[in-house]
Every structure is written in C-alpha cells, then in structure tokens.
PDB file of C-alpha atoms in Angstrom:
ATOM      1  CA  UNK A   1      85.718  48.945  17.133  1.00 47.00           C
ATOM      2  CA  UNK A   2      87.264  49.085  20.400  1.00 46.00           C
ATOM      3  CA  UNK A   3      87.224  52.348  21.771  1.00 48.00           C
ATOM      4  CA  UNK A   4      90.473  54.217  23.317  1.00 47.00           C
ATOM      5  CA  UNK A   5      91.254  53.857  26.612  1.00 43.00           C
ATOM      6  CA  UNK A   6      90.905  57.708  27.298  1.00 48.00           C
ATOM      7  CA  UNK A   7      87.356  57.643  25.484  1.00 44.00           C
ATOM      8  CA  UNK A   8      86.554  54.991  27.538  1.00 48.00           C
ATOM      9  CA  UNK A   9      88.242  56.494  30.676  1.00 46.00           C
ATOM     10  CA  UNK A  10      86.306  59.781  30.189  1.00 41.00           C
ATOM     11  CA  UNK A  11      82.707  58.133  29.832  1.00 45.00           C
ATOM     12  CA  UNK A  12      83.133  56.318  32.637  1.00 46.00           C
ATOM     13  CA  UNK A  13      84.150  59.156  34.811  1.00 45.00           C
ATOM     14  CA  UNK A  14      81.011  61.304  33.197  1.00 48.00           C
ATOM     15  CA  UNK A  15      78.580  58.016  33.950  1.00 49.00           C
ATOM     16  CA  UNK A  16      79.698  58.016  37.480  1.00 45.00           C
ATOM     17  CA  UNK A  17      80.032  62.170  38.066  1.00 49.00           C
ATOM     18  CA  UNK A  18      76.281  61.771  36.513  1.00 54.00           C
ATOM     19  CA  UNK A  19      74.794  59.940  39.372  1.00 52.00           C
ATOM     20  CA  UNK A  20      76.443  62.225  42.045  1.00 53.00           C
ATOM     21  CA  UNK A  21      74.460  65.189  44.069  1.00 58.00           C
ATOM     22  CA  UNK A  22      75.494  68.469  43.599  1.00 54.00           C
ATOM     23  CA  UNK A  23      77.197  68.335  46.801  1.00 57.00           C
ATOM     24  CA  UNK A  24      78.897  64.760  46.057  1.00 57.00           C
ATOM     25  CA  UNK A  25      79.885  66.301  42.500  1.00 56.00           C
ATOM     26  CA  UNK A  26      81.671  69.121  44.728  1.00 53.00           C
ATOM     27  CA  UNK A  27      83.220  67.007  46.646  1.00 54.00           C
ATOM     28  CA  UNK A  28      84.547  64.911  43.850  1.00 57.00           C
ATOM     29  CA  UNK A  29      85.428  67.623  41.421  1.00 59.00           C
ATOM     30  CA  UNK A  30      85.919  70.945  43.486  1.00 59.00           C
ATOM     31  CA  UNK A  31      83.869  74.369  43.416  1.00 68.00           C
ATOM     32  CA  UNK A  32      86.781  75.923  41.376  1.00 71.00           C
ATOM     33  CA  UNK A  33      85.938  73.129  38.638  1.00 71.00           C
ATOM     34  CA  UNK A  34      82.466  73.579  38.664  1.00 70.00           C
ATOM     35  CA  UNK A  35      82.478  77.748  38.142  1.00 74.00           C
ATOM     36  CA  UNK A  36      84.929  76.965  35.411  1.00 75.00           C
ATOM     37  CA  UNK A  37      82.137  74.407  33.591  1.00 71.00           C
ATOM     38  CA  UNK A  38      79.056  76.622  34.148  1.00 73.00           C
ATOM     39  CA  UNK A  39      81.340  79.748  32.678  1.00 78.00           C
ATOM     40  CA  UNK A  40      82.620  78.284  29.745  1.00 78.00           C
ATOM     41  CA  UNK A  41      78.964  77.460  28.533  1.00 73.00           C
ATOM     42  CA  UNK A  42      77.630  80.981  29.598  1.00 76.00           C
ATOM     43  CA  UNK A  43      80.982  82.707  27.394  1.00 81.00           C
ATOM     44  CA  UNK A  44      79.992  80.020  24.730  1.00 77.00           C
ATOM     45  CA  UNK A  45      76.673  81.416  24.455  1.00 73.00           C
ATOM     46  CA  UNK A  46      77.709  84.820  24.293  1.00 78.00           C
ATOM     47  CA  UNK A  47      80.285  84.038  21.687  1.00 82.00           C
ATOM     48  CA  UNK A  48      77.428  82.875  19.809  1.00 77.00           C
ATOM     49  CA  UNK A  49      75.396  85.601  20.374  1.00 74.00           C
ATOM     50  CA  UNK A  50      77.877  88.476  19.446  1.00 80.00           C
ATOM     51  CA  UNK A  51      78.588  86.238  16.258  1.00 82.00           C
ATOM     52  CA  UNK A  52      75.047  86.902  15.195  1.00 76.00           C
ATOM     53  CA  UNK A  53      74.528  90.379  16.523  1.00 79.00           C
ATOM     54  CA  UNK A  54      73.580  91.908  13.156  1.00 84.00           C
ATOM     55  CA  UNK A  55      70.807  89.265  13.003  1.00 81.00           C
ATOM     56  CA  UNK A  56      69.796  89.860  16.638  1.00 80.00           C
ATOM     57  CA  UNK A  57      69.725  93.692  15.815  1.00 83.00           C
ATOM     58  CA  UNK A  58      67.131  92.856  13.372  1.00 86.00           C
ATOM     59  CA  UNK A  59      65.240  90.552  15.217  1.00 84.00           C
ATOM     60  CA  UNK A  60      64.667  93.201  18.334  1.00 85.00           C
ATOM     61  CA  UNK A  61      63.982  95.787  16.149  1.00 87.00           C
ATOM     62  CA  UNK A  62      61.375  93.662  14.267  1.00 88.00           C
ATOM     63  CA  UNK A  63      59.885  92.758  17.741  1.00 88.00           C
ATOM     64  CA  UNK A  64      59.903  96.468  18.905  1.00 88.00           C
ATOM     65  CA  UNK A  65      58.383  97.601  15.738  1.00 89.00           C
ATOM     66  CA  UNK A  66      55.526  95.011  16.262  1.00 89.00           C
ATOM     67  CA  UNK A  67      55.176  95.857  19.837  1.00 89.00           C
ATOM     68  CA  UNK A  68      54.516  99.481  18.735  1.00 89.00           C
ATOM     69  CA  UNK A  69      52.185  98.553  16.170  1.00 89.00           C
ATOM     70  CA  UNK A  70      49.956  96.886  18.861  1.00 88.00           C
ATOM     71  CA  UNK A  71      50.345  99.877  21.391  1.00 86.00           C
ATOM     72  CA  UNK A  72      49.494 102.258  18.474  1.00 86.00           C
ATOM     73  CA  UNK A  73      46.230 100.171  17.524  1.00 86.00           C
ATOM     74  CA  UNK A  74      45.328 100.000  21.211  1.00 82.00           C
ATOM     75  CA  UNK A  75      45.413 103.677  21.926  1.00 78.00           C
ATOM     76  CA  UNK A  76      43.595 104.279  18.680  1.00 77.00           C
ATOM     77  CA  UNK A  77      45.929 106.073  17.027  1.00 78.00           C
ATOM     78  CA  UNK A  78      48.303 107.475  19.845  1.00 77.00           C
ATOM     79  CA  UNK A  79      50.476 105.906  22.598  1.00 79.00           C
ATOM     80  CA  UNK A  80      48.950 106.167  25.878  1.00 78.00           C
ATOM     81  CA  UNK A  81      51.120 105.870  28.838  1.00 74.00           C
ATOM     82  CA  UNK A  82      48.888 104.205  31.041  1.00 75.00           C
ATOM     83  CA  UNK A  83      48.004 101.574  28.305  1.00 79.00           C
ATOM     84  CA  UNK A  84      51.660 100.879  27.100  1.00 85.00           C
ATOM     85  CA  UNK A  85      53.303 100.141  30.292  1.00 85.00           C
ATOM     86  CA  UNK A  86      51.256  97.137  31.747  1.00 86.00           C
ATOM     87  CA  UNK A  87      51.504  95.817  27.986  1.00 88.00           C
ATOM     88  CA  UNK A  88      55.091  96.596  28.075  1.00 89.00           C
ATOM     89  CA  UNK A  89      55.981  94.470  31.142  1.00 89.00           C
ATOM     90  CA  UNK A  90      53.731  91.764  29.390  1.00 89.00           C
ATOM     91  CA  UNK A  91      55.657  91.496  25.949  1.00 91.00           C
ATOM     92  CA  UNK A  92      58.998  91.878  27.691  1.00 90.00           C
ATOM     93  CA  UNK A  93      57.849  89.016  29.742  1.00 91.00           C
ATOM     94  CA  UNK A  94      57.099  86.727  26.176  1.00 92.00           C
ATOM     95  CA  UNK A  95      60.311  88.054  24.682  1.00 92.00           C
ATOM     96  CA  UNK A  96      62.287  86.693  27.737  1.00 92.00           C
ATOM     97  CA  UNK A  97      60.494  83.622  27.583  1.00 92.00           C
ATOM     98  CA  UNK A  98      60.703  83.535  23.564  1.00 90.00           C
ATOM     99  CA  UNK A  99      64.508  84.027  23.341  1.00 89.00           C
ATOM    100  CA  UNK A 100      65.302  81.645  26.511  1.00 89.00           C
ATOM    101  CA  UNK A 101      63.303  78.836  24.871  1.00 89.00           C
ATOM    102  CA  UNK A 102      64.774  79.533  21.735  1.00 86.00           C
ATOM    103  CA  UNK A 103      68.325  79.244  22.690  1.00 84.00           C
ATOM    104  CA  UNK A 104      68.170  76.060  24.383  1.00 82.00           C
ATOM    105  CA  UNK A 105      65.711  74.180  21.655  1.00 82.00           C
ATOM    106  CA  UNK A 106      67.994  75.413  18.805  1.00 80.00           C
ATOM    107  CA  UNK A 107      71.141  75.141  20.742  1.00 77.00           C
ATOM    108  CA  UNK A 108      70.032  71.147  21.242  1.00 78.00           C
ATOM    109  CA  UNK A 109      68.807  70.820  17.901  1.00 77.00           C
ATOM    110  CA  UNK A 110      72.162  72.188  16.343  1.00 76.00           C
ATOM    111  CA  UNK A 111      74.473  70.032  18.427  1.00 75.00           C
ATOM    112  CA  UNK A 112      72.146  66.707  17.408  1.00 76.00           C
ATOM    113  CA  UNK A 113      72.385  67.459  13.986  1.00 74.00           C
ATOM    114  CA  UNK A 114      76.177  68.364  13.849  1.00 75.00           C
ATOM    115  CA  UNK A 115      76.945  65.509  15.690  1.00 72.00           C
ATOM    116  CA  UNK A 116      78.321  67.167  18.810  1.00 72.00           C
ATOM    117  CA  UNK A 117      75.977  66.526  21.344  1.00 71.00           C
ATOM    118  CA  UNK A 118      77.531  63.035  22.172  1.00 71.00           C
ATOM    119  CA  UNK A 119      80.985  65.152  22.882  1.00 70.00           C
ATOM    120  CA  UNK A 120      79.500  66.118  26.643  1.00 67.00           C
ATOM    121  CA  UNK A 121      80.080  62.372  27.295  1.00 66.00           C
ATOM    122  CA  UNK A 122      83.760  62.566  26.745  1.00 70.00           C
ATOM    123  CA  UNK A 123      83.958  65.013  29.616  1.00 67.00           C
ATOM    124  CA  UNK A 124      84.728  64.085  33.161  1.00 68.00           C
ATOM    125  CA  UNK A 125      81.620  66.495  34.177  1.00 70.00           C
ATOM    126  CA  UNK A 126      77.962  64.984  34.256  1.00 72.00           C
ATOM    127  CA  UNK A 127      75.916  65.667  31.583  1.00 73.00           C
ATOM    128  CA  UNK A 128      73.447  67.545  33.656  1.00 75.00           C
ATOM    129  CA  UNK A 129      75.882  70.311  35.016  1.00 73.00           C
ATOM    130  CA  UNK A 130      76.605  70.734  31.013  1.00 74.00           C
ATOM    131  CA  UNK A 131      73.040  71.265  30.333  1.00 78.00           C
ATOM    132  CA  UNK A 132      72.628  73.389  33.480  1.00 78.00           C
ATOM    133  CA  UNK A 133      75.432  75.553  31.840  1.00 78.00           C
ATOM    134  CA  UNK A 134      73.629  75.593  28.745  1.00 79.00           C
ATOM    135  CA  UNK A 135      70.519  76.703  30.356  1.00 84.00           C
ATOM    136  CA  UNK A 136      72.080  79.661  32.300  1.00 83.00           C
ATOM    137  CA  UNK A 137      73.940  80.820  28.966  1.00 82.00           C
ATOM    138  CA  UNK A 138      70.383  80.824  27.648  1.00 85.00           C
ATOM    139  CA  UNK A 139      69.190  83.046  30.619  1.00 88.00           C
ATOM    140  CA  UNK A 140      71.750  85.499  29.958  1.00 85.00           C
ATOM    141  CA  UNK A 141      71.462  85.893  26.705  1.00 83.00           C
ATOM    142  CA  UNK A 142      67.788  86.490  26.676  1.00 88.00           C
ATOM    143  CA  UNK A 143      67.772  88.919  29.591  1.00 89.00           C
ATOM    144  CA  UNK A 144      70.583  90.688  27.211  1.00 86.00           C
ATOM    145  CA  UNK A 145      68.131  90.804  24.131  1.00 86.00           C
ATOM    146  CA  UNK A 146      65.044  91.610  26.314  1.00 89.00           C
ATOM    147  CA  UNK A 147      66.836  94.929  27.604  1.00 88.00           C
ATOM    148  CA  UNK A 148      67.903  95.867  24.245  1.00 87.00           C
ATOM    149  CA  UNK A 149      64.361  95.858  23.223  1.00 87.00           C
ATOM    150  CA  UNK A 150      63.261  97.930  25.931  1.00 88.00           C
ATOM    151  CA  UNK A 151      65.486 100.415  24.886  1.00 88.00           C
ATOM    152  CA  UNK A 152      64.436 100.302  21.640  1.00 87.00           C
ATOM    153  CA  UNK A 153      60.796 100.939  22.254  1.00 88.00           C
ATOM    154  CA  UNK A 154      62.310 103.880  24.813  1.00 87.00           C
ATOM    155  CA  UNK A 155      63.775 105.718  22.233  1.00 87.00           C
ATOM    156  CA  UNK A 156      60.175 106.028  20.322  1.00 85.00           C
ATOM    157  CA  UNK A 157      58.176 106.266  23.367  1.00 85.00           C
ATOM    158  CA  UNK A 158      59.133 107.671  26.539  1.00 82.00           C
ATOM    159  CA  UNK A 159      57.967 105.004  29.226  1.00 82.00           C
ATOM    160  CA  UNK A 160      59.094 104.593  32.578  1.00 80.00           C
ATOM    161  CA  UNK A 161      58.806 101.303  34.981  1.00 81.00           C
ATOM    162  CA  UNK A 162      59.157 102.271  38.375  1.00 81.00           C
ATOM    163  CA  UNK A 163      61.687  99.504  40.015  1.00 82.00           C
ATOM    164  CA  UNK A 164      60.424  97.210  43.398  1.00 85.00           C
ATOM    165  CA  UNK A 165      62.390  94.895  45.245  1.00 86.00           C
ATOM    166  CA  UNK A 166      59.372  92.612  45.612  1.00 84.00           C
ATOM    167  CA  UNK A 167      59.175  92.148  41.549  1.00 86.00           C
ATOM    168  CA  UNK A 168      62.406  89.752  41.972  1.00 88.00           C
ATOM    169  CA  UNK A 169      59.763  86.846  42.999  1.00 88.00           C
ATOM    170  CA  UNK A 170      57.453  87.454  39.992  1.00 88.00           C
ATOM    171  CA  UNK A 171      60.797  87.905  37.947  1.00 90.00           C
ATOM    172  CA  UNK A 172      62.208  84.582  39.664  1.00 91.00           C
ATOM    173  CA  UNK A 173      58.943  82.701  38.522  1.00 89.00           C
ATOM    174  CA  UNK A 174      58.976  83.913  35.022  1.00 91.00           C
ATOM    175  CA  UNK A 175      62.399  82.776  34.949  1.00 91.00           C
ATOM    176  CA  UNK A 176      61.867  79.362  36.253  1.00 91.00           C
ATOM    177  CA  UNK A 177      58.691  78.570  34.272  1.00 91.00           C
ATOM    178  CA  UNK A 178      60.648  79.385  31.228  1.00 92.00           C
ATOM    179  CA  UNK A 179      63.679  77.420  32.422  1.00 91.00           C
ATOM    180  CA  UNK A 180      61.180  74.357  32.951  1.00 91.00           C
ATOM    181  CA  UNK A 181      59.267  74.738  29.757  1.00 91.00           C
ATOM    182  CA  UNK A 182      62.543  75.013  27.966  1.00 88.00           C
ATOM    183  CA  UNK A 183      63.685  71.714  29.189  1.00 87.00           C
ATOM    184  CA  UNK A 184      60.844  70.033  28.542  1.00 89.00           C
ATOM    185  CA  UNK A 185      60.991  70.718  24.904  1.00 87.00           C
ATOM    186  CA  UNK A 186      64.597  69.909  24.979  1.00 82.00           C
ATOM    187  CA  UNK A 187      63.876  66.761  26.311  1.00 84.00           C
ATOM    188  CA  UNK A 188      61.144  65.833  23.871  1.00 86.00           C
ATOM    189  CA  UNK A 189      63.974  67.175  21.190  1.00 82.00           C
ATOM    190  CA  UNK A 190      66.112  64.420  22.156  1.00 79.00           C
ATOM    191  CA  UNK A 191      63.644  61.883  22.028  1.00 81.00           C
ATOM    192  CA  UNK A 192      62.017  63.067  19.032  1.00 80.00           C
ATOM    193  CA  UNK A 193      64.521  65.185  17.129  1.00 69.00           C
ATOM    194  CA  UNK A 194      61.876  67.333  14.943  1.00 74.00           C
ATOM    195  CA  UNK A 195      59.682  69.276  16.962  1.00 78.00           C
ATOM    196  CA  UNK A 196      59.729  72.896  15.304  1.00 80.00           C
ATOM    197  CA  UNK A 197      56.248  73.070  14.272  1.00 84.00           C
ATOM    198  CA  UNK A 198      55.195  72.312  18.018  1.00 84.00           C
ATOM    199  CA  UNK A 199      57.837  74.353  19.818  1.00 85.00           C
ATOM    200  CA  UNK A 200      56.255  77.192  17.429  1.00 87.00           C
ATOM    201  CA  UNK A 201      52.521  75.959  18.394  1.00 89.00           C
ATOM    202  CA  UNK A 202      53.163  76.421  21.806  1.00 88.00           C
ATOM    203  CA  UNK A 203      54.916  79.532  22.009  1.00 89.00           C
ATOM    204  CA  UNK A 204      52.141  80.843  19.935  1.00 90.00           C
ATOM    205  CA  UNK A 205      49.747  79.438  22.857  1.00 91.00           C
ATOM    206  CA  UNK A 206      51.958  81.120  25.270  1.00 90.00           C
ATOM    207  CA  UNK A 207      51.613  84.748  23.167  1.00 91.00           C
ATOM    208  CA  UNK A 208      48.035  84.595  23.014  1.00 89.00           C
ATOM    209  CA  UNK A 209      46.560  83.173  26.483  1.00 90.00           C
ATOM    210  CA  UNK A 210      50.058  83.971  28.806  1.00 87.00           C
ATOM    211  CA  UNK A 211      48.306  87.142  29.818  1.00 86.00           C
ATOM    212  CA  UNK A 212      50.718  89.255  27.775  1.00 87.00           C
ATOM    213  CA  UNK A 213      47.894  91.274  26.530  1.00 86.00           C
ATOM    214  CA  UNK A 214      45.275  90.842  28.659  1.00 84.00           C
ATOM    215  CA  UNK A 215      45.087  89.602  32.453  1.00 83.00           C
ATOM    216  CA  UNK A 216      43.895  86.508  33.067  1.00 82.00           C
ATOM    217  CA  UNK A 217      41.499  88.010  35.498  1.00 80.00           C
ATOM    218  CA  UNK A 218      39.607  89.613  32.733  1.00 84.00           C
ATOM    219  CA  UNK A 219      39.943  86.844  30.077  1.00 86.00           C
ATOM    220  CA  UNK A 220      36.788  84.379  29.580  1.00 88.00           C
ATOM    221  CA  UNK A 221      36.649  81.317  31.853  1.00 87.00           C
ATOM    222  CA  UNK A 222      37.938  78.969  29.255  1.00 89.00           C
ATOM    223  CA  UNK A 223      40.770  81.238  28.376  1.00 89.00           C
ATOM    224  CA  UNK A 224      41.773  82.025  32.086  1.00 87.00           C
ATOM    225  CA  UNK A 225      41.843  78.304  32.591  1.00 88.00           C
ATOM    226  CA  UNK A 226      44.524  77.689  29.724  1.00 89.00           C
ATOM    227  CA  UNK A 227      46.210  80.880  31.024  1.00 88.00           C
ATOM    228  CA  UNK A 228      46.605  79.357  34.497  1.00 85.00           C
ATOM    229  CA  UNK A 229      48.726  76.411  33.011  1.00 87.00           C
ATOM    230  CA  UNK A 230      51.041  78.408  30.887  1.00 89.00           C
ATOM    231  CA  UNK A 231      54.931  78.969  32.310  1.00 88.00           C
ATOM    232  CA  UNK A 232      55.356  82.399  31.955  1.00 89.00           C
ATOM    233  CA  UNK A 233      51.192  83.529  33.273  1.00 88.00           C
ATOM    234  CA  UNK A 234      52.074  83.974  37.071  1.00 86.00           C
ATOM    235  CA  UNK A 235      55.583  85.835  36.314  1.00 88.00           C
ATOM    236  CA  UNK A 236      53.657  88.538  33.952  1.00 89.00           C
ATOM    237  CA  UNK A 237      50.824  88.785  36.236  1.00 87.00           C
ATOM    238  CA  UNK A 238      52.975  89.344  39.681  1.00 86.00           C
ATOM    239  CA  UNK A 239      55.258  91.655  37.539  1.00 88.00           C
ATOM    240  CA  UNK A 240      52.390  93.758  36.690  1.00 86.00           C
ATOM    241  CA  UNK A 241      50.878  93.564  40.198  1.00 85.00           C
ATOM    242  CA  UNK A 242      54.397  94.560  42.039  1.00 86.00           C
ATOM    243  CA  UNK A 243      55.638  97.369  39.717  1.00 86.00           C
ATOM    244  CA  UNK A 244      52.570  99.006  38.357  1.00 84.00           C
ATOM    245  CA  UNK A 245      49.989  98.393  41.357  1.00 81.00           C
ATOM    246  CA  UNK A 246      52.280  98.230  44.091  1.00 79.00           C
ATOM    247  CA  UNK A 247      51.132  95.309  45.504  1.00 80.00           C
ATOM    248  CA  UNK A 248      53.242  93.615  48.696  1.00 80.00           C
ATOM    249  CA  UNK A 249      54.336  90.053  48.279  1.00 78.00           C
ATOM    250  CA  UNK A 250      52.272  89.399  51.110  1.00 78.00           C
ATOM    251  CA  UNK A 251      49.155  90.287  49.502  1.00 80.00           C
ATOM    252  CA  UNK A 252      50.600  87.989  46.307  1.00 77.00           C
ATOM    253  CA  UNK A 253      50.615  85.057  48.709  1.00 77.00           C
ATOM    254  CA  UNK A 254      47.328  85.864  50.402  1.00 77.00           C
ATOM    255  CA  UNK A 255      45.168  85.313  47.104  1.00 68.00           C
ATOM    256  CA  UNK A 256      47.108  82.148  46.336  1.00 69.00           C
ATOM    257  CA  UNK A 257      48.267  83.178  42.819  1.00 65.00           C
ATOM    258  CA  UNK A 258      51.867  82.932  43.672  1.00 69.00           C
ATOM    259  CA  UNK A 259      51.577  79.523  44.986  1.00 71.00           C
TER     260      UNK A 259
END
C-alpha cells in the first residue's frame, strides 16, 4: 500500500535532518523548535514519573531501607557518621545510574512493544534529537528520585554532605558515564529486543564493583581492574575525594584518575 503524501513528506524531512549536524539543524529548524522538542520530551518523562508517583515512593522507601540496613550492619549495630557518609555518596551515585538507565531502557522497550517507536520517523525532527530528549528526561527523573532518596535517609540518620564546586566535574563524569552506558544498552535493545536479564546482570556488576561500598584503591587487583572500566566508578570516586577529602581538581588530574 502506498504511503500517504504527508507520511512520505515527514519521513523524507526526518531522513534529511538525521544527516545534519547540530549547527546545521539549528539553522534549518531554528533554536526555538529544538528547545520545544527537548522540552516536550522532558515534560513527557515527568508526566510519566508523576503517574507512577506511588510506585516510585515505595521504591525509594525500599532503597532507603536497604541502604540503612547496610549502614547499620557496617557500623556493627549503630550508624557511624564517619562511615555512613562515603557509603551514602556511593549509594546515591549508583541510584542515579540505576534510575537513569532503567528509564531509558524501559522507555525504549515500552515503545518497541507498543509499536509507537516508529512514530519518531513521522516527525520533521531527527530521531537522534528525540532520543537526546529522552536521555535528558531520564537524567532529570533520576536526579529527582536520587534527591528524594537522600532526603528519606536524612529523616532517619542526620547526615551532612558538604557542597564544593570541585564536585561538579565528578558529577558530570557520573552523568556522562551513566548516559553513555544507557545508550549502549538502548542500542542493543533496538537490535535484540529482549535484554532484560543482561541489563540486570550488568547493573549487578556495577553495584558490586563500581566503588559503591569499597574504593577501588582498597580492592584486590582483579576487582580494581573491573572497576576501572565501569561507567560510574570515576564519578563516585571523584565525588568522595572532592566532597569528603577536600581534593582539588588539580589533584584529581595529577594522579590520572579523571583522565
């Protein structure tokens, strides 16, 4: 069956825009159009988050309870401030990674299974821009849920994490590592469709070896080697060094860990 003219026109425009770099796309579509496209994706993600607010709250309570159990066991029957703060930083970093990758993975898989993924080719905007909007939405959602979990923990244990500008770089590394990983898994999802078990396995590896509980410098050599190639390890280690150890950016670059 021949496609309607409007459908063919939109597909042609989308195909042409897919090949344009960002400066060319801005010149063709206009900056305001690109802002609207990204804003729509973020708004859609936040609406989905709000629709599942009760399930999200239960999940955050479960994560907070899990963290408190670990911290209680680590403190041998008490919450020790000196030990709980670095553990909280690592756990919060992993939670951000977990929520961001889950949002992008399940968002893509849901659209594949419902048959709506192909609709992005009916838009005059390039598919990569719509996917970038989904990635930005997943970052915003993960940030909101991470802050919520941190606040829930503070209701039980009065912990204080100092804020330093030097932590912005490790935070950026954590975000880039998480998004990069989620895009790899998203690409594999588009290709193979059924990757739930693989995704859960990889998240478990990151949870155990990503520096959440123990710094790579205190791990056995073989574990530290695995940790070095995981997406959140440099971000978590950098956050702990800058926020808790007062390490400057110059010191982070000097030992080669950031590079």
